[in-house]
Short mmCIF file of C-alpha atoms in Angstrom, two decimals:
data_model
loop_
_atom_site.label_atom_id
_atom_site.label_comp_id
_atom_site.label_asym_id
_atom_site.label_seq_id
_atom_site.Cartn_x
_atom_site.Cartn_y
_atom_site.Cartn_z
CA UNK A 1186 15.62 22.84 25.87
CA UNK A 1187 16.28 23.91 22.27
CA UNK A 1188 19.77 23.22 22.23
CA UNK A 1189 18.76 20.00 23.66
CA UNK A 1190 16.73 19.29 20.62
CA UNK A 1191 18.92 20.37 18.30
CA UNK A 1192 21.73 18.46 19.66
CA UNK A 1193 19.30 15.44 19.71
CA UNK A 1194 18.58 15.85 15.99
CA UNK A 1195 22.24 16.09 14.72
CA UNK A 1196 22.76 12.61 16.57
CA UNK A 1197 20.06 11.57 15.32
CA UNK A 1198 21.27 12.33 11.57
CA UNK A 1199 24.65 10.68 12.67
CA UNK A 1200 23.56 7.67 13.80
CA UNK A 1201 21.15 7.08 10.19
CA UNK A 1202 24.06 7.22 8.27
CA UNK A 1203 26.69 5.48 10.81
CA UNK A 1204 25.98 2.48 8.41
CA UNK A 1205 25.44 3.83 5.28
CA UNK A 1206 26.97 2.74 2.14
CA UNK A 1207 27.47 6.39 0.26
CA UNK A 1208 30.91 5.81 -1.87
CA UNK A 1209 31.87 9.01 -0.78
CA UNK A 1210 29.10 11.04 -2.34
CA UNK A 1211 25.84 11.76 -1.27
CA UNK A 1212 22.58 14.16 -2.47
CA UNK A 1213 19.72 15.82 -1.03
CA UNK A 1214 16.68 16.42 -1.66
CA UNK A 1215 16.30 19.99 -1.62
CA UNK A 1216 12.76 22.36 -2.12
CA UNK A 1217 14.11 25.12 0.29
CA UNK A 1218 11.56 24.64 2.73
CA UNK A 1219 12.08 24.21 6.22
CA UNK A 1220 12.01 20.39 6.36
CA UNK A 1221 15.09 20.02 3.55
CA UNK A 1222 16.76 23.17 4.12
CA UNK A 1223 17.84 21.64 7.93
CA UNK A 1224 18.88 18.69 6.35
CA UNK A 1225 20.63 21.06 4.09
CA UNK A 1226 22.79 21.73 6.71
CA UNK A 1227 22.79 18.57 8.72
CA UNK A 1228 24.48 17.00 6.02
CA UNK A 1229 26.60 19.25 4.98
CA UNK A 1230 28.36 19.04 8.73
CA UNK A 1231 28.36 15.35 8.91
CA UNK A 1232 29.53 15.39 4.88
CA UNK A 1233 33.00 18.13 6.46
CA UNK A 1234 33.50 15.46 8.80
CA UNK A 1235 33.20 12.24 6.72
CA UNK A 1236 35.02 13.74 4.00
CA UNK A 1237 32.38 12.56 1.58
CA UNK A 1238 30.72 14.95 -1.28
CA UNK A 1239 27.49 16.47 -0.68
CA UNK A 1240 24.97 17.56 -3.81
CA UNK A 1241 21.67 19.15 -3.38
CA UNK A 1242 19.31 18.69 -6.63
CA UNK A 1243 16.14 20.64 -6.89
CA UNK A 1244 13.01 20.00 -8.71
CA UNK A 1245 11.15 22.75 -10.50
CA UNK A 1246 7.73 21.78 -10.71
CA UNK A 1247 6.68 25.33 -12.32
CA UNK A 1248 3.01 25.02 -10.46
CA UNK A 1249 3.72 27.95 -8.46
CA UNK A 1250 4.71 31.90 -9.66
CA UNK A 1251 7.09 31.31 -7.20
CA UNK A 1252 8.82 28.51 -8.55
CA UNK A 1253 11.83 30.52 -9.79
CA UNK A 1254 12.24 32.32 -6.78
CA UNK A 1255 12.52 29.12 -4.77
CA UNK A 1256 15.24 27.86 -7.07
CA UNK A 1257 16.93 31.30 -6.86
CA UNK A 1258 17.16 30.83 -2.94
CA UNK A 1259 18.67 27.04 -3.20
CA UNK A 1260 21.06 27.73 -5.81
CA UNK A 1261 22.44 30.76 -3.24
CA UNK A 1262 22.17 28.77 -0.34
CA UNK A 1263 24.24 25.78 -1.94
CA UNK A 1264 26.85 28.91 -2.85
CA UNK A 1265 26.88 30.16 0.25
CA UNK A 1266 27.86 26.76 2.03
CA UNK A 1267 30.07 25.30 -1.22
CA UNK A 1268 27.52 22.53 -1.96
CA UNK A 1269 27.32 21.15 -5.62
CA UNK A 1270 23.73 22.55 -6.33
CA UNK A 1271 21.44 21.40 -9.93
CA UNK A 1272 18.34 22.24 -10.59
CA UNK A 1273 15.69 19.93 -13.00
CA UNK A 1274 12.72 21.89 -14.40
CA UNK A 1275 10.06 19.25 -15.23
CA UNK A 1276 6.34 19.30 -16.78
CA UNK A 1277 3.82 16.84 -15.37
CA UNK A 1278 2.13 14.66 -17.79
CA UNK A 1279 -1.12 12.68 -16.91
CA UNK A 1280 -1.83 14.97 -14.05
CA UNK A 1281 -5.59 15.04 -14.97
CA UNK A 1282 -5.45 10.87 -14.89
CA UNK A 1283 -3.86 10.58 -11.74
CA UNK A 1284 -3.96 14.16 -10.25
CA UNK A 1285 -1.39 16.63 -9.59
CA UNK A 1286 0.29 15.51 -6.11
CA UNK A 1287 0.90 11.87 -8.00
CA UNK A 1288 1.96 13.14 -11.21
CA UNK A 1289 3.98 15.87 -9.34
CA UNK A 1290 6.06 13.14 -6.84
CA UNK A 1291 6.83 10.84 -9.81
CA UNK A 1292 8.01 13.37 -11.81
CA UNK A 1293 10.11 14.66 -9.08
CA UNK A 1294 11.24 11.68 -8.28
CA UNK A 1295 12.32 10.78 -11.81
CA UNK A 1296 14.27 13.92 -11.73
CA UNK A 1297 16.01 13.30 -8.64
CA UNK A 1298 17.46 9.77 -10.19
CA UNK A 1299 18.39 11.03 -13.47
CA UNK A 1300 20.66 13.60 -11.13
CA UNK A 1301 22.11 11.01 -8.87
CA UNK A 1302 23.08 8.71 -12.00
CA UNK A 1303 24.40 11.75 -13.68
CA UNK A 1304 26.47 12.41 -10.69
CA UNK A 1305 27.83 9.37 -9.85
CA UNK A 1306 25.48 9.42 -6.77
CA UNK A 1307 24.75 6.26 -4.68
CA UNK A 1308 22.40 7.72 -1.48
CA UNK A 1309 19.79 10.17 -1.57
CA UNK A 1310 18.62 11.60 1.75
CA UNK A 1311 15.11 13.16 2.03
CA UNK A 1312 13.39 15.33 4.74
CA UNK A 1313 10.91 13.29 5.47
CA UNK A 1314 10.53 13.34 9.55
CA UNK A 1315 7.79 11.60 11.88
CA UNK A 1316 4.99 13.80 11.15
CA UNK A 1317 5.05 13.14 7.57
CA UNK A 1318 4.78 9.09 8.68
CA UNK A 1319 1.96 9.78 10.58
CA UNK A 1320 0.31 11.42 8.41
CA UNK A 1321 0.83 8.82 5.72
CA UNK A 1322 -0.19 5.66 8.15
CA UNK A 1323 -3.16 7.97 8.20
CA UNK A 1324 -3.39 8.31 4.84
CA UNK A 1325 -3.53 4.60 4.03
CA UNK A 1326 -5.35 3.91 6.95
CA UNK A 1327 -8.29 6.28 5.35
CA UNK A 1328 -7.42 3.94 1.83
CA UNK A 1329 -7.90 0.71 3.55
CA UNK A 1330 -4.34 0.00 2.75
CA UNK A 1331 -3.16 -3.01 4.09
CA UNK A 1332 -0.20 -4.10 6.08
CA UNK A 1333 2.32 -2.87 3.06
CA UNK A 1334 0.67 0.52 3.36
CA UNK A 1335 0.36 0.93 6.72
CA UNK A 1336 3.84 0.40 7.32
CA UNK A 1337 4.34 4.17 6.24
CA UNK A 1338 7.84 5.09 4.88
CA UNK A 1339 11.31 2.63 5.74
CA UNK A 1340 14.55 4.10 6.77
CA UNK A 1341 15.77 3.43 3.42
CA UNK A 1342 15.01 1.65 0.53
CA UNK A 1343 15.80 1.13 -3.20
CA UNK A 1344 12.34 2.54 -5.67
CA UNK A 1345 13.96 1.56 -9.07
CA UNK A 1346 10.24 2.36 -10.69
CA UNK A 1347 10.03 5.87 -9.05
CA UNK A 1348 13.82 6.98 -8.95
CA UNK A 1349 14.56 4.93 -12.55
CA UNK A 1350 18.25 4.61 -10.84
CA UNK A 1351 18.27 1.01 -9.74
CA UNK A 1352 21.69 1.59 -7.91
CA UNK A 1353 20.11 4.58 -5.82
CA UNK A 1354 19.45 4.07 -2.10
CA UNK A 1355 16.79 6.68 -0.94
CA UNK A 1356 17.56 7.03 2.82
CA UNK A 1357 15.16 9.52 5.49
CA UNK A 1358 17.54 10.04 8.17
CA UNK A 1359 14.83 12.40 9.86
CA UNK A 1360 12.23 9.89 10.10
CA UNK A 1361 12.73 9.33 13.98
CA UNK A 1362 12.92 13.41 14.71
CA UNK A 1363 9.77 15.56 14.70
CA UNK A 1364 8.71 18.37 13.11
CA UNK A 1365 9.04 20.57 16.26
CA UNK A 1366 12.60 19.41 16.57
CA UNK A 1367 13.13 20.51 13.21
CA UNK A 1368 11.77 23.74 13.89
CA UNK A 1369 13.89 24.67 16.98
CA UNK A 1370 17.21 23.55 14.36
CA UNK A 1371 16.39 25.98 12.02
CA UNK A 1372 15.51 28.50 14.38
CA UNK A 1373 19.19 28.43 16.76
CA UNK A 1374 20.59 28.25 13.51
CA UNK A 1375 18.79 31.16 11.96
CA UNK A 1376 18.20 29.26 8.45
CA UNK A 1377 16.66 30.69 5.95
CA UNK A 1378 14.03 29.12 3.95
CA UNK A 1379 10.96 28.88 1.67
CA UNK A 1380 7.17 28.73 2.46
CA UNK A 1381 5.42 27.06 -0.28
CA UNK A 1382 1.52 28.44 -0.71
CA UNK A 1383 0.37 24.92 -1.72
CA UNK A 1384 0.98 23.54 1.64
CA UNK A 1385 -2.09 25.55 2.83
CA UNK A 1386 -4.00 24.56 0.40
CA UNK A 1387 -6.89 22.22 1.43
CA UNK A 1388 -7.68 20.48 -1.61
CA UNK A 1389 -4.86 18.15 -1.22
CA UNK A 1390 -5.32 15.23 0.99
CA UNK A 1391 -2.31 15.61 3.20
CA UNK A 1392 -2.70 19.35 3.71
CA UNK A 1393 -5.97 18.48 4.87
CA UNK A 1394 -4.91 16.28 7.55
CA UNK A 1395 -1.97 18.86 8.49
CA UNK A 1396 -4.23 21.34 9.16
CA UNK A 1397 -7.55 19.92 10.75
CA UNK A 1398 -7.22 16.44 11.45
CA UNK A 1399 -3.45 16.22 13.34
CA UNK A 1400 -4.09 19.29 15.60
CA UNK A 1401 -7.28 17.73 16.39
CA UNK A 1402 -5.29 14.54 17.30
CA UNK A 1403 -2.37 16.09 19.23
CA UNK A 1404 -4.51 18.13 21.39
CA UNK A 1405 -6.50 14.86 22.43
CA UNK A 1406 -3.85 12.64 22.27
CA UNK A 1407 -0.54 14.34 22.64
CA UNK A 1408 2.23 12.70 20.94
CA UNK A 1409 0.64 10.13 18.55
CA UNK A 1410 3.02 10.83 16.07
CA UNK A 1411 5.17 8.28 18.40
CA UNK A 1412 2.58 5.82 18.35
CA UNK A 1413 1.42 5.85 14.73
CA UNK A 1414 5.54 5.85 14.09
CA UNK A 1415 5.39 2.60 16.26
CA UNK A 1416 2.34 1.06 14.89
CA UNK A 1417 4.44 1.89 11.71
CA UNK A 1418 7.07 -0.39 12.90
CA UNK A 1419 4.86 -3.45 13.88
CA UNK A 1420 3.34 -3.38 10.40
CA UNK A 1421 6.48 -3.02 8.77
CA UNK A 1422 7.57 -6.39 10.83
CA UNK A 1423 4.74 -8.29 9.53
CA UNK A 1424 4.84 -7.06 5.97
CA UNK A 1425 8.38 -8.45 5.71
CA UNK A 1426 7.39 -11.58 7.21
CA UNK A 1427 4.24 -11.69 4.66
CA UNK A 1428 7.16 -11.32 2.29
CA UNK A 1429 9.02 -14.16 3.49
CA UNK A 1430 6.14 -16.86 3.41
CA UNK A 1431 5.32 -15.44 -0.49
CA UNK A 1432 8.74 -15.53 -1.35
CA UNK A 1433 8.96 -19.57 -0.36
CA UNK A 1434 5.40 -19.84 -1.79
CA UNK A 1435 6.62 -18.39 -4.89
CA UNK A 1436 9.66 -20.39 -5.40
CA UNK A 1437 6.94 -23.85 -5.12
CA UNK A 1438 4.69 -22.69 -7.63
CA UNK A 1439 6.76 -20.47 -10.39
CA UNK A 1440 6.96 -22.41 -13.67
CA UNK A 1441 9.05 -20.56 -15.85
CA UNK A 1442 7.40 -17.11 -15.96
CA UNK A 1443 4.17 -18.58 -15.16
CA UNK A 1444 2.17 -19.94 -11.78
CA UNK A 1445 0.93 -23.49 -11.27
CA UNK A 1446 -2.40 -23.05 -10.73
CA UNK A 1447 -2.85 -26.62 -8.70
CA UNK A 1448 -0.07 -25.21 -5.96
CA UNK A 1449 -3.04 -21.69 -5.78
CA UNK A 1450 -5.79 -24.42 -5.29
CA UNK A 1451 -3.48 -25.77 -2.51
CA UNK A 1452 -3.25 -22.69 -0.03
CA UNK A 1453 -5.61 -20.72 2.29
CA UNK A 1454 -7.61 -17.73 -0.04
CA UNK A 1455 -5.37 -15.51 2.52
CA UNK A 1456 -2.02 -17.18 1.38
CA UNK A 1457 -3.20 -17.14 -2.13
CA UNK A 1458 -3.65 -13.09 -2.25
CA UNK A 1459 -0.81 -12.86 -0.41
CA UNK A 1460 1.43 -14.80 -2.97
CA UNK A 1461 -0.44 -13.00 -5.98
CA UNK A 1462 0.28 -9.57 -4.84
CA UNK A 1463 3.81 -10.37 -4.53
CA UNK A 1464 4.28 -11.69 -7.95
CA UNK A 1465 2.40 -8.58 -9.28
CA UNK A 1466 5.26 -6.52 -6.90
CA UNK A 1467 7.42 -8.49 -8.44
CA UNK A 1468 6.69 -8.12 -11.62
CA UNK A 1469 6.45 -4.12 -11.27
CA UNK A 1470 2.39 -3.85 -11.34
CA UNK A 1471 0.20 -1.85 -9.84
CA UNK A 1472 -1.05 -3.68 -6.57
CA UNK A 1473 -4.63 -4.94 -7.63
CA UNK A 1474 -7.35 -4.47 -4.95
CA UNK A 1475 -8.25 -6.99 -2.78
CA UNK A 1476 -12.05 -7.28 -4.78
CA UNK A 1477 -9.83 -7.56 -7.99
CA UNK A 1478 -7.82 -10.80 -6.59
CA UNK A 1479 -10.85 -12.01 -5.36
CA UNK A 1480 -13.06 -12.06 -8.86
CA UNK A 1481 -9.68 -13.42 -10.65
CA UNK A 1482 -8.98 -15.83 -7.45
CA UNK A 1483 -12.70 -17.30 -8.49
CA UNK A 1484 -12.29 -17.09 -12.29
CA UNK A 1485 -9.07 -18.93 -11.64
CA UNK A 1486 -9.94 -21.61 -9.67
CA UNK A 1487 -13.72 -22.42 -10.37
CA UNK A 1488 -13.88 -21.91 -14.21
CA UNK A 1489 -13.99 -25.40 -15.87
CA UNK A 1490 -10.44 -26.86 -17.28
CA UNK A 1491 -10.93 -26.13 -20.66
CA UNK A 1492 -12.22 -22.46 -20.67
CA UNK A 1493 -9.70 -19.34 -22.12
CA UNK A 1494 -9.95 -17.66 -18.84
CA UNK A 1495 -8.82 -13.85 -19.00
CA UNK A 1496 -8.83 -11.22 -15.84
CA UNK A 1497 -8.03 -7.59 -17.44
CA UNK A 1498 -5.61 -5.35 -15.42
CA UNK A 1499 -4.89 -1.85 -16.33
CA UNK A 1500 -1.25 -3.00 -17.44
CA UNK A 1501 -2.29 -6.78 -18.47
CA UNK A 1502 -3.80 -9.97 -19.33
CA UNK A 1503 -4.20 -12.43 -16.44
CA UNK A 1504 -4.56 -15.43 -18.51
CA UNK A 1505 -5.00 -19.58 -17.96
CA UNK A 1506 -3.21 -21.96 -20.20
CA UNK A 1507 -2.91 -25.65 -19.31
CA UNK A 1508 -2.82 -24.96 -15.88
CA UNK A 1509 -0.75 -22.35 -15.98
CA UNK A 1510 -1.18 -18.44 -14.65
CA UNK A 1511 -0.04 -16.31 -17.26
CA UNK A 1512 0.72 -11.99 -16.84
CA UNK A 1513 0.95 -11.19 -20.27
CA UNK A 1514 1.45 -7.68 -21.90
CA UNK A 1515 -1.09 -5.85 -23.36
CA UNK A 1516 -0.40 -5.89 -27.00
CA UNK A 1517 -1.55 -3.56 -29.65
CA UNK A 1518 -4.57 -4.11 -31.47
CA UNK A 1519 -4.26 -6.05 -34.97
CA UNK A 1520 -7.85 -5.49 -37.08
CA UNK A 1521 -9.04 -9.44 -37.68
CA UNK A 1522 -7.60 -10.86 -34.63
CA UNK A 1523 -9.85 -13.28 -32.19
CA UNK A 1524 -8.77 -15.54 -30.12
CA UNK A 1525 -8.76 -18.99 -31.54
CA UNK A 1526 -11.51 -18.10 -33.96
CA UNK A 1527 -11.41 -17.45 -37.69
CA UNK A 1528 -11.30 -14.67 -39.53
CA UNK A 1529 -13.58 -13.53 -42.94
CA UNK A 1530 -11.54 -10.50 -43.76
CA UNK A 1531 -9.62 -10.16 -47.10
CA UNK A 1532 -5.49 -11.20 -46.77
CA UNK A 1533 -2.92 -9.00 -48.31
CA UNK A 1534 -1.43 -9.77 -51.37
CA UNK A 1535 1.89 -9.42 -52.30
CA UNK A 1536 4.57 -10.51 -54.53
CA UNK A 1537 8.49 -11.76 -53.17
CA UNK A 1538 11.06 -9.93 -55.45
CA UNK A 1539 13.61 -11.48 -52.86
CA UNK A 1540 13.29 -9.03 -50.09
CA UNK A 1541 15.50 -10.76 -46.61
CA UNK A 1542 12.22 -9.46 -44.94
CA UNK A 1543 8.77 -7.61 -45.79
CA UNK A 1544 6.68 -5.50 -43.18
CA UNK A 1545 3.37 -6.42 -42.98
CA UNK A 1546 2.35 -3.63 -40.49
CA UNK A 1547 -1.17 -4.94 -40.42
CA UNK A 1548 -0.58 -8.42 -39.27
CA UNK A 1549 1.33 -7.13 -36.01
CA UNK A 1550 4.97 -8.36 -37.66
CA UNK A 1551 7.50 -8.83 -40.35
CA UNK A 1552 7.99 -12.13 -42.82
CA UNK A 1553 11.58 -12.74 -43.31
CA UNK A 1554 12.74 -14.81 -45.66
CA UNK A 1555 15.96 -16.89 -45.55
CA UNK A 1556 17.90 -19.03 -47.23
CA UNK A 1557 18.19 -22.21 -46.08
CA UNK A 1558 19.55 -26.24 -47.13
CA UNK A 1559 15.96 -27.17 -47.02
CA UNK A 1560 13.40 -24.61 -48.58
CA UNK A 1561 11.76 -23.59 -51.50
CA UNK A 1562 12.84 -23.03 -54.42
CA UNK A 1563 13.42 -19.12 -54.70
CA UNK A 1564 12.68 -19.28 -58.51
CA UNK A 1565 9.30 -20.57 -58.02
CA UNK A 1566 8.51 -18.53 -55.49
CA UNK A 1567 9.19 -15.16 -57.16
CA UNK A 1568 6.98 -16.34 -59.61
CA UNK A 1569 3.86 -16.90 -57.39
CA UNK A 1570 1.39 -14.40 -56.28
CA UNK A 1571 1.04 -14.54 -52.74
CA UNK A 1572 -0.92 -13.97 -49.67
CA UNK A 1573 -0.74 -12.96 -46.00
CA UNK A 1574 -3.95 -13.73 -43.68
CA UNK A 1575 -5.47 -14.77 -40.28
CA UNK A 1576 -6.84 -18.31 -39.99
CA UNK A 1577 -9.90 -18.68 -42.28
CA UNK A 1578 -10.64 -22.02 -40.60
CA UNK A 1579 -9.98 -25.73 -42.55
CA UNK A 1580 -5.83 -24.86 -43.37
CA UNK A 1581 -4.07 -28.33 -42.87
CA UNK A 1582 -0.13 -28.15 -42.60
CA UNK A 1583 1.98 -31.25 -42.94
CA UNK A 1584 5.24 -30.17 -41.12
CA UNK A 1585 7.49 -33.06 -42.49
CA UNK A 1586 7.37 -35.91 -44.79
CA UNK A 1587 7.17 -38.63 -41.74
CA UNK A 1588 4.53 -36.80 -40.09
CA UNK A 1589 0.97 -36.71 -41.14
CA UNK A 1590 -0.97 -33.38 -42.34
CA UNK A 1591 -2.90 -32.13 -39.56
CA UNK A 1592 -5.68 -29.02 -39.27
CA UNK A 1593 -3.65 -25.58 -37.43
CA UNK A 1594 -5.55 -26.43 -34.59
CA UNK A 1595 -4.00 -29.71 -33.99
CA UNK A 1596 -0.14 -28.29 -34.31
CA UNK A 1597 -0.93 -25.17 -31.73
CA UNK A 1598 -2.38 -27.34 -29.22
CA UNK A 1599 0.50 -30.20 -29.80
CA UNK A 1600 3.05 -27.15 -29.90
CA UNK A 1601 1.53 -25.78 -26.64
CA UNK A 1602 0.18 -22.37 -28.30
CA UNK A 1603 -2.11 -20.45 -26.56
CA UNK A 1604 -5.27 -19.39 -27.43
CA UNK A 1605 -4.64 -15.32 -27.00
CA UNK A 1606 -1.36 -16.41 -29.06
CA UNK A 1607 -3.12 -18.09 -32.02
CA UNK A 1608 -5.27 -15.57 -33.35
CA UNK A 1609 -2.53 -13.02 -33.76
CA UNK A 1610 -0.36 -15.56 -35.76
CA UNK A 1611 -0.78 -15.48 -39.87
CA UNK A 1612 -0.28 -17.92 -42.69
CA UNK A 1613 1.00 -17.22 -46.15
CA UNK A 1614 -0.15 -19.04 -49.12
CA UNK A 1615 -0.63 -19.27 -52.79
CA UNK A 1616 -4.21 -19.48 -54.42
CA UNK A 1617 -3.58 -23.34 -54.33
CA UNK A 1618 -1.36 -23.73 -51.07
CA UNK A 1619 -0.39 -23.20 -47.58
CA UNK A 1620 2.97 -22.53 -47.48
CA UNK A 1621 3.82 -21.39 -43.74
CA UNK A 1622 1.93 -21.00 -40.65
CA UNK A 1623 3.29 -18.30 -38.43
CA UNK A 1624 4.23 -20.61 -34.77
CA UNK A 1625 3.92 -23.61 -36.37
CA UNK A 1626 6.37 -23.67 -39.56
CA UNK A 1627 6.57 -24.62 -43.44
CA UNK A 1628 4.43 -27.07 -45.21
CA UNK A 1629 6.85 -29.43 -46.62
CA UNK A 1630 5.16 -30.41 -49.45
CA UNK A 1631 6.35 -27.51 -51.56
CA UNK A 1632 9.97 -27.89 -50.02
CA UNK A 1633 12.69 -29.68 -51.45
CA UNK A 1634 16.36 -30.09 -51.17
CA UNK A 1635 19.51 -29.38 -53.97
CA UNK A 1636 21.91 -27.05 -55.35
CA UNK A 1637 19.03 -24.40 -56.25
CA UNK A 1638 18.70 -21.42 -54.02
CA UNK A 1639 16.25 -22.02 -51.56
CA UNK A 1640 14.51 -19.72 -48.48
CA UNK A 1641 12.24 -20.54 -45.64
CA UNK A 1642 9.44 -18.00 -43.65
CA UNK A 1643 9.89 -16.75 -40.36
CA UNK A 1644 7.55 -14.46 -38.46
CA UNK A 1645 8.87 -12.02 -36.53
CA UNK A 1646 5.56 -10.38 -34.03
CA UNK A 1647 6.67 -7.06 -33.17
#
């Protein structure tokens, strides 16, 4: 029966990566347990017969006092078959934020891709079999994931975010063999490997549900691990049709970089979310929860046509403009800055000693100044004392001689200017004079034409 299994499993390694575009070199994922050190040796049979190169990178996480050990026994393992063997040590930042399992797998992850791009590497293969997808189905089950979660782990995918290798194909041959199968491998093959303490440890979620929950399960219902690896499958199906009706939904609504809001009015709340978390995918956000898309979903859609609507995500601004749905970076915080409003603090002044650009680290930019056919006259202006502020409120700006001089206000809205945008955005003048508002442009009533030198203000937002 064990040879059976075993047999099974190698076929079942074959037949994953029958298909698979490698380019002649492929890694594994290596910790020297029991779950990577069979596909140690999986791989490196199929990788004799193919002809291809085989790598094994391993991650050294330095949580355990056994962490050297365990890259000792890799590193001789690798030796012993002729397998390219590296080894990343890594420290976890943010593992008090998001906890060390998550700050652990995105480290290690990280790792991993920096070694594939290093080595020319195209296809990672990982370990993961079908008791780890059951017990991540259960997992997101127990998160109130929806269908995207529930669909557990593909066969293979690209994670450009996690791996930071977009080129890297992450493949889990294993996913259709259990861990018993696994098991009886090693053991006919008299493998050696690692047991790593932490799996026992019941403070992490999935070690939890390894040790209580799934022998609980597979004593009253024997084999779910099929089943949930099924379910798996169905949800997978309708995620990727979810994917195809927000991809067309997508393509009717997308303006630029921004979202029609009339086309969001248009569809079912269901449709709406479902287009919304896509573009956040898309975009490479965090997935908001479903209470999230529903307060901006009614901020959105009920808030009256004129109001500076703004939804705060951890990694952005969900802003309306004209219509328009707008993801916009977080940006740094400039003292003096409101949106659309004016501000009472003291400008900056400064003298031009013909500089090709000054730093004005408090406004949020840098002023360059450049010569140009149509300008001011550089004389006069190294001659003027000068200053750098936010909107006071009252600052008129006549943009050319055939247009008329109109308040800020008038020129951002005409100029399409958002609100968020507008406060952020500063004017230089002389005690008399506006000479330049940042978006907008010069005044032209100090500008003139002729063989003097001349320069014109740009504003450069950093």
């Amino acid at each position: 029966m064990k040879k059976q299994q075993t047999a099974t499993l190698a076929s079942t390694f074959d037949g994953a990566l029958a298909t698979a575009q490698h380019g002649g070199r492929i890694a594994i994922a290596l910790s020297g347990g029991l779950d990577s050190s069979a596909l140690l040796h999986l791989a490196h049979a199929w990788a004799k017969q193919a002809g291809a190169s085989l790598y094994a990178f391993h991650v050294h996480h330095g949580l355990s006092p056994n962490a050297d050990a365990w890259l000792a026994h890799c590193e001789a393992q690798c030796a012993a078959l002729g397998i390219g063997f590296e080894a990343r040590r890594i420290t976890l930042e943010n593992a008090r934020k998001s906890g060390i399992e998550a700050a652990a797998r995105k480290a290690r992850y990280a790792a991993l891709g920096a070694m594939c791009a290093e080595h020319g590497v195209q296809l990672l293969l990982t370990a993961h079999h079908q008791d780890d997808q059951a017990e991540t189905v259960l997992l997101q089950l127990l998160r109130g994931s929806g269908t995207a979660g529930l669909a557990g782990m593909d066969a293979a995918n690209t994670a450009p975010e996690l791996l930071a290798n977009p080129g890297l194909v992450m493949m889990r041959p294993l996913l259709p063999a259990s861990r018993k199968q696994l098991e009886a491998y090693v053991a006919q093959h008299g493998i050696a490997h690692i047991e790593d303490e932490s799996n026992d440890d019941p403070r992490y979620a999935r070690n939890a549900l390894r040790h209580t929950v799934m022998p609980a399960l597979a004593r009253y219902f024997p084999g779910f691990q099929e089943r949930f690896a099924r379910s798996a499958q169905h949800a997978q199906s309708a995620q990727r049709l979810l994917t195809e009706l927000a991809e067309q939904d997508l393509a009717a609504a997308l303006d630029g970089d921004c979202l029609q809001v009339a086309k969001l009015r248009d569809m079912s709340t269901d449709r709406a979310y479902n287009l919304l978390r896509h573009w956040f995918a898309l975009r490479g956000l965090s997935m908001p929860s479903t209470a999230w898309l529903s307060e901006m979903l009614a901020q959105l859609l009920e808030a009256r046509h004129d109001t500076q609507m703004l939804v705060v995500h951890p990694e952005v601004d969900v802003r309306r403009h004209r219509d328009r749905l707008h993801l916009i970076s977080k940006l740094p915080e400039i003292a003096g800055t409101r949106e659309d409003q004016f501000d009472d603090s003291p400008g900056q002044d400064f003298r031009w000693n013909g500089e090709a650009s000054i730093d004005f680290p408090d406004y949020g930019g840098v002023l360059h100044i450049e010569p140009a056919e149509q300008g001011i006259d550089a004389a006069w202006l190294r001659g003027q004392y000068l200053t750098i502020e936010f909107r006071r409120g009252g600052e008129r700006l006549k943009p050319a001689e055939n247009r008329p001089t109109r308040a800020l206000k008038y020129h951002y809205q005409t100029l399409g200017i958002p609100a968020w945008e507008r406060g952020r955005l500063p004017v230089v003048k002389t005690q008399a004079q506006l000479l330049f508002a940042a978006g907008i442009g010069m005044d032209c009533q100090q500008m003139g034409q002729g063989a003097v030198e001349r320069v014109v203000f740009r504003w450069e937002s950093k």
